Structure formats: structure tokens, C-alpha cells
């Protein structure tokens, strides 16, 4: 079965540079979530999108922005990178529409393999 | 503040033995509780998911329990295998205003299975 695809898998950037992470959800999934997991830390929820609209916002810095496109893939744009932005960035997808329509009793999130961002 | 506490922090067992991991939470309003298995450097993989009305859920050798009154959950692993060595994360979600399930992650229990 198709899974969540993230690209790139690894990214190395310098301080103050910009980075763009991409997430391709499972086909027919309409919701995308972004998480940041620092070394030895829990994943932190950043932001989510449902049907191409921002749904909820967590601890996402103002330097970051994200959007979901018409094909449901999502991109996380990170500017003015700092050393502390080095982390594993996970994307997850779910089928919220199916849940809301009563086709599923819960909104299970399926995680991608992550993008490891290193800021030097 | 929404919190998820897991214990023990790490656990070493011999192959073939059983073990139980604990999760206590203060997330409110509660929506669902998931147990994930996460291998180092990889994305979490869902093992079980339980809503408020479910007390137990099994997935092969994994059995999760939920006591919504005491806000406790456990994950029992039967007949452990070397491939069970991983971090097991308890994630409790609440239903947010935008319609998302916003998860609160526990720190995980690091399980090592020795031959």
C-alpha cells in the first residue's frame, strides 16, 4: 500500500538559509500534519491542513510557513534557518473527510519517514 | 497543561519474555489514545488506537488497555522478539477547534530485546 512520501530525506543548510520540505500524503487523504522532532525530544505539532485550508496551528515559528496544494501535497517553507531548527520533520496524513462522513470511527494519522534537517 | 507520562523510560528484556509499558495522561478533552512503535530515525508506526469507549485493543502480539476514568493506558507485548526493540510512544489526542486531532506525545519507552 502507498505510504506518505517526504522529500528530501536529508537536507543540510547553513544558518540564515531557507529550506523547503515536501510531503505527499497517502492517495485520497485530505489532511496533512507537520511535526518537528528535535534530538531526544518528543515530536511537536507544527501545523495542519484540511482540504487545502489551514486547520490548526501548533508551535510553528513565524519564520516557517506551509501550504497544501490542489493535489493535496504540502510544503513546509523554513526561512532564516537557525541551529535550533536542526531536527527530524515528520509529515502525517489522514482521511478526515472519510471520518466526518461516518466512514471511519477515528481520524488515524499515518506518518512519513521524515526529513532530517541539519543546520550548520 | 496537556501531558503524557510514560514509564519505564527504558526496559531491557530477554527474547520470548512478556512486558508491559505504562502511559498516564492529563489531556483534555480526550479524543483518542494511540500507541506507536518508532525505530531510530524513522517515522512512528501506529500499533493501536482507542477511543473513549474502548477498554482494550489487540494487534498481534500487542495488546493495549485504556482506563479513561483513571486516565491510564498500558501496552502489553507478548513473546517478545528481537525486532520489537524500538521506542514505544503513547500519544493522546484532543479534538481541536479546526477539526484536527492534536496529539500530545509521551517521551516514549525505549525497549531493548536481548537474545
PDB file of C-alpha atoms in Angstrom:
ATOM      1  CA  UNK A   1       0.000   0.000   0.000  1.00  0.00           C
ATOM      2  CA  UNK A   2       1.151   3.520  -0.741  1.00  0.00           C
ATOM      3  CA  UNK A   3       2.556   5.448   2.206  1.00  0.00           C
ATOM      4  CA  UNK A   4       3.296   9.059   2.986  1.00  0.00           C
ATOM      5  CA  UNK A   5       6.254  10.299   0.956  1.00  0.00           C
ATOM      6  CA  UNK A   6       8.566  13.024   2.165  1.00  0.00           C
ATOM      7  CA  UNK A   7      11.358  14.702   0.286  1.00  0.00           C
ATOM      8  CA  UNK A   8      14.144  15.219   0.618  1.00  0.00           C
ATOM      9  CA  UNK A   9      15.041  12.585   3.201  1.00  0.00           C
ATOM     10  CA  UNK A  10      18.111  14.520   4.278  1.00  0.00           C
ATOM     11  CA  UNK A  11      18.923  18.219   3.958  1.00  0.00           C
ATOM     12  CA  UNK A  12      21.922  20.235   5.069  1.00  0.00           C
ATOM     13  CA  UNK A  13      21.683  24.017   5.171  1.00  0.00           C
ATOM     14  CA  UNK A  14      23.681  26.928   6.524  1.00  0.00           C
ATOM     15  CA  UNK A  15      22.368  29.405   9.087  1.00  0.00           C
ATOM     16  CA  UNK A  16      20.075  32.061   7.635  1.00  0.00           C
ATOM     17  CA  UNK A  17      19.367  29.968   4.523  1.00  0.00           C
ATOM     18  CA  UNK A  18      15.920  28.772   3.500  1.00  0.00           C
ATOM     19  CA  UNK A  19      14.622  25.229   3.144  1.00  0.00           C
ATOM     20  CA  UNK A  20      11.525  23.665   1.632  1.00  0.00           C
ATOM     21  CA  UNK A  21      10.275  20.281   2.741  1.00  0.00           C
ATOM     22  CA  UNK A  22       7.679  18.391   0.751  1.00  0.00           C
ATOM     23  CA  UNK A  23       5.053  15.913   1.793  1.00  0.00           C
ATOM     24  CA  UNK A  24       2.926  13.712  -0.428  1.00  0.00           C
ATOM     25  CA  UNK A  25       0.027  12.187   1.511  1.00  0.00           C
ATOM     26  CA  UNK A  26      -1.446   8.770   1.007  1.00  0.00           C
ATOM     27  CA  UNK A  27      -3.749   8.856  -2.056  1.00  0.00           C
ATOM     28  CA  UNK A  28      -7.251  10.102  -1.211  1.00  0.00           C
ATOM     29  CA  UNK A  29      -6.101  11.505   2.123  1.00  0.00           C
ATOM     30  CA  UNK A  30      -7.237  15.088   2.535  1.00  0.00           C
ATOM     31  CA  UNK A  31      -5.444  16.157   5.731  1.00  0.00           C
ATOM     32  CA  UNK A  32      -1.763  16.790   6.315  1.00  0.00           C
ATOM     33  CA  UNK A  33       0.025  17.394   9.620  1.00  0.00           C
ATOM     34  CA  UNK A  34       3.578  18.633  10.157  1.00  0.00           C
ATOM     35  CA  UNK A  35       5.674  17.747  13.207  1.00  0.00           C
ATOM     36  CA  UNK A  36       9.153  18.703  14.382  1.00  0.00           C
ATOM     37  CA  UNK A  37      11.194  16.259  16.471  1.00  0.00           C
ATOM     38  CA  UNK A  38      14.412  17.606  17.937  1.00  0.00           C
ATOM     39  CA  UNK A  39      17.196  15.286  19.111  1.00  0.00           C
ATOM     40  CA  UNK A  40      15.974  13.301  22.086  1.00  0.00           C
ATOM     41  CA  UNK A  41      12.683  15.173  22.167  1.00  0.00           C
ATOM     42  CA  UNK A  42       9.031  14.403  21.562  1.00  0.00           C
ATOM     43  CA  UNK A  43       7.521  15.307  18.203  1.00  0.00           C
ATOM     44  CA  UNK A  44       5.932  18.745  18.376  1.00  0.00           C
ATOM     45  CA  UNK A  45       2.878  19.564  16.307  1.00  0.00           C
ATOM     46  CA  UNK A  46       3.509  22.470  13.941  1.00  0.00           C
ATOM     47  CA  UNK A  47       0.507  22.907  11.666  1.00  0.00           C
ATOM     48  CA  UNK A  48      -2.213  21.004   9.831  1.00  0.00           C
ATOM     49  CA  UNK A  49      -4.227  21.426   6.646  1.00  0.00           C
ATOM     50  CA  UNK A  50      -7.587  20.000   5.640  1.00  0.00           C
ATOM     51  CA  UNK A  51      -8.830  20.305   2.079  1.00  0.00           C
ATOM     52  CA  UNK A  52      -6.109  22.835   1.256  1.00  0.00           C
ATOM     53  CA  UNK A  53      -7.044  25.138   4.110  1.00  0.00           C
ATOM     54  CA  UNK A  54      -5.064  25.631   7.299  1.00  0.00           C
ATOM     55  CA  UNK A  55      -6.809  23.693  10.039  1.00  0.00           C
ATOM     56  CA  UNK A  56      -4.837  24.089  13.242  1.00  0.00           C
ATOM     57  CA  UNK A  57      -1.637  25.747  14.279  1.00  0.00           C
ATOM     58  CA  UNK A  58       0.748  24.492  16.913  1.00  0.00           C
ATOM     59  CA  UNK A  59       4.222  25.619  17.852  1.00  0.00           C
ATOM     60  CA  UNK A  60       5.270  26.760  14.398  1.00  0.00           C
ATOM     61  CA  UNK A  61       7.737  29.676  14.355  1.00  0.00           C
ATOM     62  CA  UNK A  62       6.840  32.781  12.379  1.00  0.00           C
ATOM     63  CA  UNK A  63       9.844  32.040  10.154  1.00  0.00           C
ATOM     64  CA  UNK A  64       8.068  28.935   8.906  1.00  0.00           C
ATOM     65  CA  UNK A  65       5.112  28.787   6.580  1.00  0.00           C
ATOM     66  CA  UNK A  66       3.258  25.952   4.952  1.00  0.00           C
ATOM     67  CA  UNK A  67       0.526  25.285   2.485  1.00  0.00           C
ATOM     68  CA  UNK A  68      -1.408  22.437   0.937  1.00  0.00           C
ATOM     69  CA  UNK A  69      -1.797  22.392  -2.829  1.00  0.00           C
ATOM     70  CA  UNK A  70      -4.608  21.313  -5.120  1.00  0.00           C
ATOM     71  CA  UNK A  71      -3.142  17.815  -5.408  1.00  0.00           C
ATOM     72  CA  UNK A  72      -3.096  17.649  -1.570  1.00  0.00           C
ATOM     73  CA  UNK A  73       0.662  17.612  -1.277  1.00  0.00           C
ATOM     74  CA  UNK A  74       2.057  20.041   1.253  1.00  0.00           C
ATOM     75  CA  UNK A  75       5.219  22.083   1.562  1.00  0.00           C
ATOM     76  CA  UNK A  76       6.846  23.461   4.693  1.00  0.00           C
ATOM     77  CA  UNK A  77       8.931  26.546   3.979  1.00  0.00           C
ATOM     78  CA  UNK A  78      11.548  27.496   6.517  1.00  0.00           C
ATOM     79  CA  UNK A  79      13.429  30.780   6.307  1.00  0.00           C
ATOM     80  CA  UNK A  80      16.285  32.365   8.252  1.00  0.00           C
ATOM     81  CA  UNK A  81      17.292  28.938   9.479  1.00  0.00           C
ATOM     82  CA  UNK A  82      18.785  28.684  12.945  1.00  0.00           C
ATOM     83  CA  UNK A  83      20.918  25.973  14.507  1.00  0.00           C
ATOM     84  CA  UNK A  84      17.961  25.020  16.677  1.00  0.00           C
ATOM     85  CA  UNK A  85      15.919  24.153  13.618  1.00  0.00           C
ATOM     86  CA  UNK A  86      18.013  21.011  13.163  1.00  0.00           C
ATOM     87  CA  UNK A  87      15.523  18.225  13.658  1.00  0.00           C
ATOM     88  CA  UNK A  88      13.567  15.419  12.089  1.00  0.00           C
ATOM     89  CA  UNK A  89      10.473  16.803  10.388  1.00  0.00           C
ATOM     90  CA  UNK A  90       7.589  14.411  10.027  1.00  0.00           C
ATOM     91  CA  UNK A  91       4.552  14.715   7.877  1.00  0.00           C
ATOM     92  CA  UNK A  92       1.428  12.687   8.540  1.00  0.00           C
ATOM     93  CA  UNK A  93      -1.740  12.318   6.545  1.00  0.00           C
ATOM     94  CA  UNK A  94      -5.252  11.223   7.309  1.00  0.00           C
ATOM     95  CA  UNK A  95      -8.652  10.961   5.711  1.00  0.00           C
ATOM     96  CA  UNK A  96     -10.659  13.425   7.763  1.00  0.00           C
ATOM     97  CA  UNK A  97     -13.374  13.618   5.160  1.00  0.00           C
ATOM     98  CA  UNK A  98     -13.995   9.892   5.489  1.00  0.00           C
ATOM     99  CA  UNK A  99     -14.225  10.262   9.247  1.00  0.00           C
ATOM    100  CA  UNK A 100     -16.593  13.210   9.032  1.00  0.00           C
ATOM    101  CA  UNK A 101     -18.775  11.260   6.609  1.00  0.00           C
ATOM    102  CA  UNK A 102     -19.011   8.435   9.119  1.00  0.00           C
ATOM    103  CA  UNK A 103     -16.897   6.051   7.081  1.00  0.00           C
ATOM    104  CA  UNK A 104     -14.301   5.746   9.816  1.00  0.00           C
ATOM    105  CA  UNK A 105     -14.649   5.999  13.565  1.00  0.00           C
ATOM    106  CA  UNK A 106     -11.453   7.906  14.007  1.00  0.00           C
ATOM    107  CA  UNK A 107      -9.028  10.096  12.137  1.00  0.00           C
ATOM    108  CA  UNK A 108      -5.899   7.918  12.068  1.00  0.00           C
ATOM    109  CA  UNK A 109      -2.711   9.700  11.113  1.00  0.00           C
ATOM    110  CA  UNK A 110      -0.138   7.870   9.016  1.00  0.00           C
ATOM    111  CA  UNK A 111       3.403   9.160   9.327  1.00  0.00           C
ATOM    112  CA  UNK A 112       6.004   9.575   6.632  1.00  0.00           C
ATOM    113  CA  UNK A 113       9.654   8.576   7.089  1.00  0.00           C
ATOM    114  CA  UNK A 114      10.683  12.132   7.938  1.00  0.00           C
ATOM    115  CA  UNK A 115      13.162  14.659   6.589  1.00  0.00           C
ATOM    116  CA  UNK A 116      16.296  15.130   8.632  1.00  0.00           C
ATOM    117  CA  UNK A 117      17.318  18.784   8.503  1.00  0.00           C
ATOM    118  CA  UNK A 118      20.777  19.751   9.677  1.00  0.00           C
ATOM    119  CA  UNK A 119      21.603  23.444  10.009  1.00  0.00           C
ATOM    120  CA  UNK A 120      25.318  24.234  10.186  1.00  0.00           C
TER     121      UNK A 120
ATOM    122  CA  UNK B   1      -1.466  21.656  30.550  1.00  0.00           C
ATOM    123  CA  UNK B   2      -1.861  18.518  28.446  1.00  0.00           C
ATOM    124  CA  UNK B   3       0.746  15.958  29.420  1.00  0.00           C
ATOM    125  CA  UNK B   4       1.541  12.338  28.711  1.00  0.00           C
ATOM    126  CA  UNK B   5       3.853  10.451  31.055  1.00  0.00           C
ATOM    127  CA  UNK B   6       5.310   7.079  30.162  1.00  0.00           C
ATOM    128  CA  UNK B   7       7.090   4.507  32.253  1.00  0.00           C
ATOM    129  CA  UNK B   8       9.527   2.974  32.408  1.00  0.00           C
ATOM    130  CA  UNK B   9      11.842   5.243  30.456  1.00  0.00           C
ATOM    131  CA  UNK B  10      13.794   2.212  29.235  1.00  0.00           C
ATOM    132  CA  UNK B  11      13.420  -1.522  29.521  1.00  0.00           C
ATOM    133  CA  UNK B  12      15.643  -4.472  28.705  1.00  0.00           C
ATOM    134  CA  UNK B  13      14.116  -7.925  28.403  1.00  0.00           C
ATOM    135  CA  UNK B  14      15.104 -11.315  27.046  1.00  0.00           C
ATOM    136  CA  UNK B  15      13.676 -12.617  23.815  1.00  0.00           C
ATOM    137  CA  UNK B  16      10.473 -14.540  24.377  1.00  0.00           C
ATOM    138  CA  UNK B  17       9.520 -12.711  27.567  1.00  0.00           C
ATOM    139  CA  UNK B  18       6.457 -10.513  28.030  1.00  0.00           C
ATOM    140  CA  UNK B  19       6.491  -6.894  29.099  1.00  0.00           C
ATOM    141  CA  UNK B  20       4.071  -4.088  29.920  1.00  0.00           C
ATOM    142  CA  UNK B  21       4.557  -0.395  29.242  1.00  0.00           C
ATOM    143  CA  UNK B  22       2.564   2.296  31.049  1.00  0.00           C
ATOM    144  CA  UNK B  23       1.089   5.618  29.973  1.00  0.00           C
ATOM    145  CA  UNK B  24      -0.655   8.214  32.166  1.00  0.00           C
ATOM    146  CA  UNK B  25      -2.194  11.327  30.664  1.00  0.00           C
ATOM    147  CA  UNK B  26      -3.912  14.572  31.548  1.00  0.00           C
ATOM    148  CA  UNK B  27      -5.035  15.501  28.027  1.00  0.00           C
ATOM    149  CA  UNK B  28      -8.454  17.109  27.899  1.00  0.00           C
ATOM    150  CA  UNK B  29     -10.846  16.907  26.199  1.00  0.00           C
ATOM    151  CA  UNK B  30      -9.785  13.372  25.400  1.00  0.00           C
ATOM    152  CA  UNK B  31     -10.367  12.121  21.883  1.00  0.00           C
ATOM    153  CA  UNK B  32      -8.237   9.036  21.369  1.00  0.00           C
ATOM    154  CA  UNK B  33      -5.081   7.285  22.520  1.00  0.00           C
ATOM    155  CA  UNK B  34      -2.578   5.662  20.219  1.00  0.00           C
ATOM    156  CA  UNK B  35       0.459   3.529  20.769  1.00  0.00           C
ATOM    157  CA  UNK B  36       3.206   3.920  18.191  1.00  0.00           C
ATOM    158  CA  UNK B  37       6.390   1.989  17.551  1.00  0.00           C
ATOM    159  CA  UNK B  38       9.268   4.143  16.375  1.00  0.00           C
ATOM    160  CA  UNK B  39      12.548   2.777  15.120  1.00  0.00           C
ATOM    161  CA  UNK B  40      15.503   5.139  15.385  1.00  0.00           C
ATOM    162  CA  UNK B  41      15.422   7.823  12.694  1.00  0.00           C
ATOM    163  CA  UNK B  42      12.156   6.636  11.205  1.00  0.00           C
ATOM    164  CA  UNK B  43       8.544   7.732  11.388  1.00  0.00           C
ATOM    165  CA  UNK B  44       6.233   6.330  14.071  1.00  0.00           C
ATOM    166  CA  UNK B  45       4.112   3.361  13.043  1.00  0.00           C
ATOM    167  CA  UNK B  46       0.684   3.008  14.584  1.00  0.00           C
ATOM    168  CA  UNK B  47       0.109  -0.127  16.678  1.00  0.00           C
ATOM    169  CA  UNK B  48      -3.289   0.504  18.266  1.00  0.00           C
ATOM    170  CA  UNK B  49      -5.808   3.286  18.583  1.00  0.00           C
ATOM    171  CA  UNK B  50      -8.563   3.517  21.182  1.00  0.00           C
ATOM    172  CA  UNK B  51     -11.380   5.951  21.704  1.00  0.00           C
ATOM    173  CA  UNK B  52     -13.120   6.783  24.980  1.00  0.00           C
ATOM    174  CA  UNK B  53     -15.447   3.793  24.905  1.00  0.00           C
ATOM    175  CA  UNK B  54     -12.821   1.145  24.181  1.00  0.00           C
ATOM    176  CA  UNK B  55     -11.061  -0.683  27.016  1.00  0.00           C
ATOM    177  CA  UNK B  56      -8.768  -2.978  25.090  1.00  0.00           C
ATOM    178  CA  UNK B  57      -7.420  -3.358  21.577  1.00  0.00           C
ATOM    179  CA  UNK B  58      -5.108  -6.030  20.201  1.00  0.00           C
ATOM    180  CA  UNK B  59      -2.795  -6.093  17.214  1.00  0.00           C
ATOM    181  CA  UNK B  60      -0.990  -9.405  17.003  1.00  0.00           C
ATOM    182  CA  UNK B  61       1.335  -9.689  19.988  1.00  0.00           C
ATOM    183  CA  UNK B  62       0.474  -6.150  21.100  1.00  0.00           C
ATOM    184  CA  UNK B  63      -2.460  -5.540  23.444  1.00  0.00           C
ATOM    185  CA  UNK B  64      -3.354  -2.073  24.654  1.00  0.00           C
ATOM    186  CA  UNK B  65      -5.721  -1.250  27.501  1.00  0.00           C
ATOM    187  CA  UNK B  66      -7.363   2.025  28.388  1.00  0.00           C
ATOM    188  CA  UNK B  67      -8.940   3.190  31.630  1.00  0.00           C
ATOM    189  CA  UNK B  68     -10.493   6.549  30.795  1.00  0.00           C
ATOM    190  CA  UNK B  69     -11.548   7.102  34.416  1.00  0.00           C
ATOM    191  CA  UNK B  70      -8.033   6.920  35.815  1.00  0.00           C
ATOM    192  CA  UNK B  71      -6.530   8.228  32.535  1.00  0.00           C
ATOM    193  CA  UNK B  72      -4.144   5.329  32.235  1.00  0.00           C
ATOM    194  CA  UNK B  73      -3.175   3.038  29.398  1.00  0.00           C
ATOM    195  CA  UNK B  74      -0.850   0.095  29.069  1.00  0.00           C
ATOM    196  CA  UNK B  75       0.751  -1.716  26.160  1.00  0.00           C
ATOM    197  CA  UNK B  76       1.458  -5.401  26.713  1.00  0.00           C
ATOM    198  CA  UNK B  77       3.884  -7.171  24.409  1.00  0.00           C
ATOM    199  CA  UNK B  78       3.704 -10.951  24.390  1.00  0.00           C
ATOM    200  CA  UNK B  79       6.540 -13.309  23.476  1.00  0.00           C
ATOM    201  CA  UNK B  80       8.946 -10.515  22.593  1.00  0.00           C
ATOM    202  CA  UNK B  81      11.121 -10.730  19.504  1.00  0.00           C
ATOM    203  CA  UNK B  82      14.399  -9.043  18.655  1.00  0.00           C
ATOM    204  CA  UNK B  83      12.541  -6.879  16.138  1.00  0.00           C
ATOM    205  CA  UNK B  84      10.469  -5.420  18.980  1.00  0.00           C
ATOM    206  CA  UNK B  85      13.498  -3.369  20.019  1.00  0.00           C
ATOM    207  CA  UNK B  86      12.331   0.212  19.445  1.00  0.00           C
ATOM    208  CA  UNK B  87      10.820   3.211  21.162  1.00  0.00           C
ATOM    209  CA  UNK B  88       7.145   2.851  22.076  1.00  0.00           C
ATOM    210  CA  UNK B  89       5.304   6.117  22.197  1.00  0.00           C
ATOM    211  CA  UNK B  90       1.943   6.838  23.770  1.00  0.00           C
ATOM    212  CA  UNK B  91       0.074   9.639  22.008  1.00  0.00           C
ATOM    213  CA  UNK B  92      -3.108  11.156  23.389  1.00  0.00           C
ATOM    214  CA  UNK B  93      -5.127  13.469  21.162  1.00  0.00           C
ATOM    215  CA  UNK B  94      -7.744  16.100  21.748  1.00  0.00           C
ATOM    216  CA  UNK B  95     -10.148  17.394  19.142  1.00  0.00           C
ATOM    217  CA  UNK B  96      -9.095  20.933  18.271  1.00  0.00           C
ATOM    218  CA  UNK B  97     -11.192  23.825  17.077  1.00  0.00           C
ATOM    219  CA  UNK B  98     -10.163  23.487  13.425  1.00  0.00           C
ATOM    220  CA  UNK B  99     -11.240  19.881  13.311  1.00  0.00           C
ATOM    221  CA  UNK B 100      -7.774  18.367  13.747  1.00  0.00           C
ATOM    222  CA  UNK B 101      -6.806  15.789  16.262  1.00  0.00           C
ATOM    223  CA  UNK B 102      -3.926  17.475  18.037  1.00  0.00           C
ATOM    224  CA  UNK B 103      -1.658  14.895  19.615  1.00  0.00           C
ATOM    225  CA  UNK B 104       0.361  15.143  22.783  1.00  0.00           C
ATOM    226  CA  UNK B 105       3.289  12.761  22.621  1.00  0.00           C
ATOM    227  CA  UNK B 106       4.807  10.898  25.532  1.00  0.00           C
ATOM    228  CA  UNK B 107       8.606  10.683  25.759  1.00  0.00           C
ATOM    229  CA  UNK B 108       8.449   7.022  24.894  1.00  0.00           C
ATOM    230  CA  UNK B 109       9.770   3.837  26.442  1.00  0.00           C
ATOM    231  CA  UNK B 110      12.940   2.509  24.881  1.00  0.00           C
ATOM    232  CA  UNK B 111      12.655  -1.265  24.695  1.00  0.00           C
ATOM    233  CA  UNK B 112      15.670  -3.467  24.056  1.00  0.00           C
ATOM    234  CA  UNK B 113      15.146  -7.173  23.479  1.00  0.00           C
ATOM    235  CA  UNK B 114      18.236  -9.330  24.024  1.00  0.00           C
ATOM    236  CA  UNK B 115      18.677 -12.807  22.545  1.00  0.00           C
TER     237      UNK B 115
END
